[in-house]
Amino acid sequence: MFTSKRTDIKFTVLPKHIAIIMDGNGRWARKRGLPRPAGHHAGVKAVRATVELCAKHGVEVLTLFAFSSENWQRPVTEVSALMNLFVQALDSELESMHRNGIRVRFIGDRSSLNDELQKRMTASEARTANNPGLILVIAVAYGGRWDITQATRRLAQQCVAGILTAAEITDAHISTQLELAALPEPDLFIRTGGEQRISNFLLWNLAYTELYFCDVLWPQFDEKQLNTALQFFGERQRRFGLTGEQIAATKLHNVKGEAS
Ligand code: IPE
Ligand code: IPE
Ligand code: MG
């Protein structure tokens, strides 16, 4: 059980892993007569607040979608503004994240990024590698299809090398080759900005994730919005294909087990 200071809401179930599509920066800027990159800059504040809140609550993993494999097709000026922003934000935020025990990791096709950004990413991961707190996964140049394709390619190589046969491949083999291997699957997915789609985010990993969509644009996402998402999560009965009665019986069994 944990309590949010702001509203004193009590949450009974806390997601171990939250995955967020931070959408709506461009519209936030346009509404104010600003160029789209101004919205991306404004979004950094919401990133900082969300990371701090998740760390404070004891969430184990937070995965943020910062740039998709399809976002390369945006105008060159917007793409380069985003790449510069990533470098700047890493420079300005890393030390305070490190002090707060946060472990930073990146997923996505690094080879497509410029050298300066790649260097910052590797250095950030190394600097925070031994931290005990929240694991912050930042998806840059990431696509769910790219991730599954990479995994498939590696398994095919193992088959060619005679380490594995095609008949032996299970879904566990695929899971362990994906970018988020070894981390718990996302429990809660949040997408801001009003669209109700996955946009090639974690296609494999979201199989049983609770999906939460809200209209607020990413730069306006704050503690109140996060609390609403957490409350939504707490109200779900996660069945994983079983019946509601089976789940209720297991819960009762666990409670009895804990009491004895
Ligand atoms: C999300 O905001 C950030 C990135 C995709 C990099 P958008 O830039 O997609 O904002 P909208 O959806 O156009 O408002
Ligand atoms: C998804 O948002 C990618 C990120 C937030 C990084 P998009 O704005 O690119 O998604 P679509 O194009 O609306 O599906
Ligand atoms: Mg968008």
mmCIF file of C-alpha atoms and ligand atoms in Angstrom:
data_model
loop_
_atom_site.group_PDB
_atom_site.id
_atom_site.type_symbol
_atom_site.label_atom_id
_atom_site.label_comp_id
_atom_site.label_asym_id
_atom_site.label_seq_id
_atom_site.Cartn_x
_atom_site.Cartn_y
_atom_site.Cartn_z
ATOM 1 C CA MET A 1 0.000 0.000 0.000
ATOM 2 C CA PHE A 2 1.327 3.452 -0.812
ATOM 3 C CA THR A 3 -0.220 6.872 -0.502
ATOM 4 C CA SER A 4 -0.015 9.864 -2.819
ATOM 5 C CA LYS A 5 0.742 13.011 -0.790
ATOM 6 C CA ARG A 6 -1.125 15.262 -3.171
ATOM 7 C CA THR A 7 -4.517 13.611 -2.902
ATOM 8 C CA ASP A 8 -4.089 11.119 -0.069
ATOM 9 C CA ILE A 9 -5.482 8.436 -2.347
ATOM 10 C CA LYS A 10 -4.535 4.945 -1.222
ATOM 11 C CA PHE A 11 -3.420 2.570 -3.965
ATOM 12 C CA THR A 12 -3.618 -1.092 -3.071
ATOM 13 C CA VAL A 13 -1.813 -2.515 -6.112
ATOM 14 C CA LEU A 14 1.227 -0.806 -7.539
ATOM 15 C CA PRO A 15 2.393 -1.673 -11.068
ATOM 16 C CA LYS A 16 5.958 -2.986 -11.082
ATOM 17 C CA HIS A 17 6.511 -1.720 -14.607
ATOM 18 C CA ILE A 18 4.833 1.305 -16.236
ATOM 19 C CA ALA A 19 5.315 1.973 -19.974
ATOM 20 C CA ILE A 20 4.332 5.381 -21.365
ATOM 21 C CA ILE A 21 3.788 6.803 -24.848
ATOM 22 C CA MET A 22 4.426 10.481 -24.204
ATOM 23 C CA ASP A 23 2.259 11.928 -26.967
ATOM 24 C CA GLY A 24 0.892 15.394 -27.694
ATOM 25 C CA ASN A 25 3.960 17.663 -27.495
ATOM 26 C CA GLY A 26 3.436 19.057 -31.001
ATOM 27 C CA ARG A 27 -0.231 19.891 -30.402
ATOM 28 C CA TRP A 28 0.630 21.474 -27.049
ATOM 29 C CA ALA A 29 3.032 23.842 -28.857
ATOM 30 C CA ARG A 30 0.706 24.554 -31.796
ATOM 31 C CA LYS A 31 -2.124 25.526 -29.432
ATOM 32 C CA ARG A 32 0.190 28.212 -28.078
ATOM 33 C CA GLY A 33 1.341 29.401 -31.481
ATOM 34 C CA LEU A 34 4.800 27.903 -30.884
ATOM 35 C CA PRO A 35 6.907 25.693 -33.146
ATOM 36 C CA ARG A 36 6.531 21.951 -32.461
ATOM 37 C CA PRO A 37 9.998 21.542 -30.851
ATOM 38 C CA ALA A 38 8.878 23.951 -28.105
ATOM 39 C CA GLY A 39 6.414 21.234 -27.106
ATOM 40 C CA HIS A 40 9.205 18.670 -26.882
ATOM 41 C CA HIS A 41 11.158 21.036 -24.615
ATOM 42 C CA ALA A 42 8.087 21.532 -22.423
ATOM 43 C CA GLY A 43 7.705 17.750 -22.226
ATOM 44 C CA VAL A 44 11.008 17.366 -20.351
ATOM 45 C CA LYS A 45 9.403 18.795 -17.195
ATOM 46 C CA ALA A 46 6.697 16.106 -17.314
ATOM 47 C CA VAL A 47 9.402 13.452 -17.781
ATOM 48 C CA ARG A 48 11.265 14.721 -14.703
ATOM 49 C CA ALA A 49 8.090 14.759 -12.580
ATOM 50 C CA THR A 50 7.006 11.290 -13.728
ATOM 51 C CA VAL A 51 10.427 9.764 -13.072
ATOM 52 C CA GLU A 52 10.535 11.331 -9.581
ATOM 53 C CA LEU A 53 7.018 10.140 -8.725
ATOM 54 C CA CYS A 54 7.618 6.592 -9.938
ATOM 55 C CA ALA A 55 10.888 6.437 -7.980
ATOM 56 C CA LYS A 56 9.155 7.773 -4.866
ATOM 57 C CA HIS A 57 6.336 5.238 -5.102
ATOM 58 C CA GLY A 58 8.749 2.338 -5.552
ATOM 59 C CA VAL A 59 7.833 1.427 -9.147
ATOM 60 C CA GLU A 60 10.578 -0.940 -10.355
ATOM 61 C CA VAL A 61 10.686 -0.071 -14.055
ATOM 62 C CA LEU A 62 9.503 2.938 -16.061
ATOM 63 C CA THR A 63 9.776 2.714 -19.853
ATOM 64 C CA LEU A 64 9.322 5.949 -21.814
ATOM 65 C CA PHE A 65 8.800 6.103 -25.574
ATOM 66 C CA ALA A 66 10.868 9.110 -26.659
ATOM 67 C CA PHE A 67 11.341 8.531 -30.412
ATOM 68 C CA SER A 68 9.936 5.812 -32.643
ATOM 69 C CA SER A 69 11.491 4.159 -35.690
ATOM 70 C CA GLU A 70 8.756 5.912 -37.722
ATOM 71 C CA ASN A 71 9.530 9.352 -36.243
ATOM 72 C CA TRP A 72 12.596 9.509 -38.563
ATOM 73 C CA GLN A 73 10.126 10.431 -41.302
ATOM 74 C CA ARG A 74 9.280 13.762 -39.639
ATOM 75 C CA PRO A 75 10.735 17.011 -41.031
ATOM 76 C CA VAL A 76 14.535 17.135 -40.692
ATOM 77 C CA THR A 77 14.348 20.254 -38.504
ATOM 78 C CA GLU A 78 12.087 18.532 -35.964
ATOM 79 C CA VAL A 79 14.219 15.367 -35.918
ATOM 80 C CA SER A 80 17.417 17.328 -35.340
ATOM 81 C CA ALA A 81 15.738 19.456 -32.637
ATOM 82 C CA LEU A 82 14.729 16.230 -30.901
ATOM 83 C CA MET A 83 18.216 14.728 -31.138
ATOM 84 C CA ASN A 84 19.726 17.926 -29.673
ATOM 85 C CA LEU A 85 17.120 17.896 -26.922
ATOM 86 C CA PHE A 86 18.019 14.301 -25.977
ATOM 87 C CA VAL A 87 21.689 15.289 -25.613
ATOM 88 C CA GLN A 88 20.789 18.418 -23.590
ATOM 89 C CA ALA A 89 18.311 16.599 -21.353
ATOM 90 C CA LEU A 90 20.824 13.839 -20.596
ATOM 91 C CA ASP A 91 23.404 16.475 -19.679
ATOM 92 C CA SER A 92 21.024 18.387 -17.422
ATOM 93 C CA GLU A 93 19.164 15.488 -15.767
ATOM 94 C CA LEU A 94 21.720 12.715 -15.362
ATOM 95 C CA GLU A 95 23.434 13.815 -12.157
ATOM 96 C CA SER A 96 20.210 14.316 -10.221
ATOM 97 C CA MET A 97 18.903 10.955 -11.452
ATOM 98 C CA HIS A 98 22.173 9.350 -10.376
ATOM 99 C CA ARG A 99 21.896 10.949 -6.911
ATOM 100 C CA ASN A 100 18.396 9.516 -6.646
ATOM 101 C CA GLY A 101 19.635 5.997 -7.346
ATOM 102 C CA ILE A 102 18.014 5.720 -10.778
ATOM 103 C CA ARG A 103 19.452 3.247 -13.301
ATOM 104 C CA VAL A 104 19.203 4.484 -16.890
ATOM 105 C CA ARG A 105 18.945 2.133 -19.873
ATOM 106 C CA PHE A 106 18.209 2.701 -23.554
ATOM 107 C CA ILE A 107 16.397 0.474 -26.014
ATOM 108 C CA GLY A 108 16.186 0.919 -29.771
ATOM 109 C CA ASP A 109 18.421 0.978 -32.816
ATOM 110 C CA ARG A 110 21.419 2.903 -31.467
ATOM 111 C CA SER A 111 23.394 2.543 -34.660
ATOM 112 C CA SER A 112 20.937 4.933 -36.349
ATOM 113 C CA LEU A 113 21.728 7.740 -33.861
ATOM 114 C CA ASN A 114 24.513 10.306 -34.128
ATOM 115 C CA ASP A 115 27.852 9.625 -32.391
ATOM 116 C CA GLU A 116 27.436 12.338 -29.776
ATOM 117 C CA LEU A 117 24.095 10.981 -28.600
ATOM 118 C CA GLN A 118 25.352 7.381 -28.656
ATOM 119 C CA LYS A 119 28.301 8.411 -26.475
ATOM 120 C CA ARG A 120 26.011 10.157 -23.956
ATOM 121 C CA MET A 121 23.736 7.125 -23.833
ATOM 122 C CA THR A 122 26.561 4.679 -23.168
ATOM 123 C CA ALA A 123 28.096 6.997 -20.551
ATOM 124 C CA SER A 124 24.723 7.459 -18.778
ATOM 125 C CA GLU A 125 24.200 3.710 -18.611
ATOM 126 C CA ALA A 126 27.704 3.134 -17.256
ATOM 127 C CA ARG A 127 27.430 5.941 -14.691
ATOM 128 C CA THR A 128 24.146 4.628 -13.246
ATOM 129 C CA ALA A 129 24.672 0.883 -13.790
ATOM 130 C CA ASN A 130 25.099 -0.009 -10.111
ATOM 131 C CA ASN A 131 22.261 2.125 -8.760
ATOM 132 C CA PRO A 132 19.656 0.274 -6.734
ATOM 133 C CA GLY A 133 16.531 2.323 -7.525
ATOM 134 C CA LEU A 134 14.057 2.764 -10.360
ATOM 135 C CA ILE A 135 15.144 1.354 -13.724
ATOM 136 C CA LEU A 136 14.402 4.054 -16.291
ATOM 137 C CA VAL A 137 14.240 2.607 -19.808
ATOM 138 C CA ILE A 138 14.220 5.190 -22.588
ATOM 139 C CA ALA A 139 13.103 3.985 -26.005
ATOM 140 C CA VAL A 140 14.886 5.956 -28.742
ATOM 141 C CA ALA A 141 14.725 4.952 -32.407
ATOM 142 C CA TYR A 142 12.667 2.045 -31.099
ATOM 143 C CA GLY A 143 9.984 0.048 -32.890
ATOM 144 C CA GLY A 144 8.189 -3.054 -31.644
ATOM 145 C CA ARG A 145 8.514 -4.683 -35.059
ATOM 146 C CA TRP A 146 12.233 -3.872 -35.179
ATOM 147 C CA ASP A 147 12.629 -5.475 -31.724
ATOM 148 C CA ILE A 148 10.863 -8.699 -32.765
ATOM 149 C CA THR A 149 12.777 -8.773 -36.061
ATOM 150 C CA GLN A 150 16.104 -8.505 -34.206
ATOM 151 C CA ALA A 151 15.082 -11.320 -31.851
ATOM 152 C CA THR A 152 14.031 -13.516 -34.775
ATOM 153 C CA ARG A 153 17.303 -12.871 -36.578
ATOM 154 C CA ARG A 154 19.328 -13.913 -33.512
ATOM 155 C CA LEU A 155 17.314 -17.115 -33.094
ATOM 156 C CA ALA A 156 17.741 -17.906 -36.798
ATOM 157 C CA GLN A 157 21.516 -17.455 -36.376
ATOM 158 C CA GLN A 158 21.448 -19.893 -33.444
ATOM 159 C CA CYS A 159 19.596 -22.416 -35.619
ATOM 160 C CA VAL A 160 22.130 -22.005 -38.429
ATOM 161 C CA ALA A 161 24.944 -22.492 -35.897
ATOM 162 C CA GLY A 162 23.274 -25.688 -34.670
ATOM 163 C CA ILE A 163 22.718 -24.367 -31.121
ATOM 164 C CA LEU A 164 18.942 -24.599 -31.469
ATOM 165 C CA THR A 165 16.468 -26.355 -33.770
ATOM 166 C CA ALA A 166 13.385 -24.611 -35.183
ATOM 167 C CA ALA A 167 11.135 -27.082 -33.347
ATOM 168 C CA GLU A 168 12.704 -26.164 -30.002
ATOM 169 C CA ILE A 169 11.789 -22.462 -30.237
ATOM 170 C CA THR A 170 9.282 -21.369 -27.588
ATOM 171 C CA ASP A 171 7.934 -17.940 -26.703
ATOM 172 C CA ALA A 172 10.499 -17.842 -23.869
ATOM 173 C CA HIS A 173 13.293 -17.936 -26.470
ATOM 174 C CA ILE A 174 11.782 -14.916 -28.198
ATOM 175 C CA SER A 175 11.266 -13.036 -24.883
ATOM 176 C CA THR A 176 14.871 -13.472 -23.888
ATOM 177 C CA GLN A 177 16.107 -11.986 -27.179
ATOM 178 C CA LEU A 178 13.988 -8.823 -26.900
ATOM 179 C CA GLU A 179 15.263 -5.467 -25.662
ATOM 180 C CA LEU A 180 13.373 -5.748 -22.360
ATOM 181 C CA ALA A 181 14.509 -9.312 -21.620
ATOM 182 C CA ALA A 182 15.083 -9.905 -17.898
ATOM 183 C CA LEU A 183 12.738 -7.072 -16.879
ATOM 184 C CA PRO A 184 9.161 -7.719 -15.734
ATOM 185 C CA GLU A 185 6.506 -7.205 -18.433
ATOM 186 C CA PRO A 186 4.755 -3.815 -18.285
ATOM 187 C CA ASP A 187 1.737 -3.956 -15.950
ATOM 188 C CA LEU A 188 0.371 -0.556 -16.891
ATOM 189 C CA PHE A 189 0.572 1.233 -20.246
ATOM 190 C CA ILE A 190 -0.263 4.943 -20.395
ATOM 191 C CA ARG A 191 -0.716 6.989 -23.579
ATOM 192 C CA THR A 192 -1.351 10.713 -23.352
ATOM 193 C CA GLY A 193 -2.566 12.891 -26.234
ATOM 194 C CA GLY A 194 -5.943 11.262 -26.899
ATOM 195 C CA GLU A 195 -4.996 8.648 -29.519
ATOM 196 C CA GLN A 196 -5.914 5.063 -28.673
ATOM 197 C CA ARG A 197 -3.205 3.108 -30.473
ATOM 198 C CA ILE A 198 0.116 1.399 -29.771
ATOM 199 C CA SER A 199 2.100 3.091 -32.608
ATOM 200 C CA ASN A 200 4.655 0.249 -32.824
ATOM 201 C CA PHE A 201 5.683 0.462 -29.140
ATOM 202 C CA LEU A 202 6.317 -2.750 -27.165
ATOM 203 C CA LEU A 203 4.254 -5.100 -29.337
ATOM 204 C CA TRP A 204 5.287 -8.394 -27.731
ATOM 205 C CA ASN A 205 5.549 -7.144 -24.144
ATOM 206 C CA LEU A 206 2.124 -5.484 -23.975
ATOM 207 C CA ALA A 207 0.252 -8.785 -24.445
ATOM 208 C CA TYR A 208 -1.338 -8.656 -20.973
ATOM 209 C CA THR A 209 -0.678 -5.041 -19.983
ATOM 210 C CA GLU A 210 -3.560 -2.874 -18.726
ATOM 211 C CA LEU A 211 -4.053 -0.075 -21.267
ATOM 212 C CA TYR A 212 -4.838 3.465 -20.082
ATOM 213 C CA PHE A 213 -5.453 6.327 -22.497
ATOM 214 C CA CYS A 214 -5.981 9.959 -21.542
ATOM 215 C CA ASP A 215 -6.602 13.161 -23.495
ATOM 216 C CA VAL A 216 -4.138 15.357 -21.635
ATOM 217 C CA LEU A 217 -1.167 16.419 -23.792
ATOM 218 C CA TRP A 218 2.205 15.147 -22.515
ATOM 219 C CA PRO A 219 3.599 18.526 -21.267
ATOM 220 C CA GLN A 220 0.538 18.740 -18.987
ATOM 221 C CA PHE A 221 0.898 15.258 -17.511
ATOM 222 C CA ASP A 222 1.380 15.622 -13.751
ATOM 223 C CA GLU A 223 0.849 13.861 -10.420
ATOM 224 C CA LYS A 224 -2.930 14.128 -10.643
ATOM 225 C CA GLN A 225 -2.919 12.432 -14.063
ATOM 226 C CA LEU A 226 -0.564 9.706 -12.859
ATOM 227 C CA ASN A 227 -2.739 9.091 -9.812
ATOM 228 C CA THR A 228 -5.800 8.675 -12.037
ATOM 229 C CA ALA A 229 -3.910 6.111 -14.130
ATOM 230 C CA LEU A 230 -2.775 4.267 -10.982
ATOM 231 C CA GLN A 231 -6.308 4.252 -9.653
ATOM 232 C CA PHE A 232 -7.549 2.822 -12.976
ATOM 233 C CA PHE A 233 -4.896 0.104 -12.660
ATOM 234 C CA GLY A 234 -5.938 -0.703 -9.087
ATOM 235 C CA GLU A 235 -9.516 -1.280 -10.220
ATOM 236 C CA ARG A 236 -8.668 -3.863 -12.893
ATOM 237 C CA GLN A 237 -8.996 -7.593 -12.337
ATOM 238 C CA ARG A 238 -6.111 -9.117 -14.277
ATOM 239 C CA ARG A 239 -7.246 -12.518 -15.455
ATOM 240 C CA PHE A 240 -4.544 -13.681 -17.913
ATOM 241 C CA GLY A 241 -7.090 -15.911 -19.651
ATOM 242 C CA LEU A 242 -8.542 -17.442 -16.479
ATOM 243 C CA THR A 243 -12.063 -16.804 -15.162
ATOM 244 C CA GLY A 244 -12.827 -14.092 -12.647
ATOM 245 C CA GLU A 245 -13.814 -16.793 -10.142
ATOM 246 C CA GLN A 246 -10.478 -18.568 -10.518
ATOM 247 C CA ILE A 247 -8.597 -15.334 -9.880
ATOM 248 C CA ALA A 248 -10.744 -14.498 -6.834
ATOM 249 C CA ALA A 249 -10.156 -18.007 -5.429
ATOM 250 C CA THR A 250 -6.370 -17.697 -5.892
ATOM 251 C CA LYS A 251 -6.400 -14.324 -4.126
ATOM 252 C CA LEU A 252 -8.403 -15.792 -1.223
ATOM 253 C CA HIS A 253 -5.992 -18.715 -1.057
ATOM 254 C CA ASN A 254 -3.005 -16.327 -0.948
ATOM 255 C CA VAL A 255 -4.587 -14.173 1.759
ATOM 256 C CA LYS A 256 -5.296 -17.315 3.861
ATOM 257 C CA GLY A 257 -1.734 -18.502 3.243
ATOM 258 C CA GLU A 258 -0.328 -15.170 4.420
ATOM 259 C CA ALA A 259 -2.540 -15.191 7.544
ATOM 260 C CA SER A 260 -1.525 -18.693 8.683
HETATM 261 C C1 IPE B 1 5.291 12.934 -28.950
HETATM 262 O O1 IPE B 1 4.641 14.109 -29.291
HETATM 263 C C2 IPE B 1 6.791 13.062 -29.012
HETATM 264 C C3 IPE B 1 7.408 12.390 -30.176
HETATM 265 C C4 IPE B 1 6.792 11.627 -31.017
HETATM 266 C C5 IPE B 1 8.817 12.570 -30.361
HETATM 267 P P1 IPE B 1 4.271 14.447 -30.796
HETATM 268 O O2 IPE B 1 5.400 15.203 -31.411
HETATM 269 O O3 IPE B 1 3.856 13.229 -31.525
HETATM 270 O O4 IPE B 1 3.022 15.409 -30.592
HETATM 271 P P2 IPE B 1 1.694 15.432 -31.468
HETATM 272 O O5 IPE B 1 1.106 14.074 -31.410
HETATM 273 O O6 IPE B 1 2.083 15.834 -32.858
HETATM 274 O O7 IPE B 1 0.858 16.453 -30.768
HETATM 275 C C1 IPE B 2 4.400 7.632 -30.750
HETATM 276 O O1 IPE B 2 3.806 8.854 -31.051
HETATM 277 C C2 IPE B 2 5.878 7.780 -30.576
HETATM 278 C C3 IPE B 2 6.331 8.562 -29.421
HETATM 279 C C4 IPE B 2 5.597 9.155 -28.523
HETATM 280 C C5 IPE B 2 7.760 8.645 -29.277
HETATM 281 P P1 IPE B 2 3.504 9.309 -32.540
HETATM 282 O O2 IPE B 2 2.948 10.685 -32.456
HETATM 283 O O3 IPE B 2 4.689 9.121 -33.401
HETATM 284 O O4 IPE B 2 2.380 8.268 -32.996
HETATM 285 P P2 IPE B 2 1.318 8.363 -34.183
HETATM 286 O O5 IPE B 2 2.048 8.783 -35.410
HETATM 287 O O6 IPE B 2 0.296 9.386 -33.787
HETATM 288 O O7 IPE B 2 0.713 6.989 -34.267
HETATM 289 MG MG MG B 3 2.058 12.299 -31.765
#
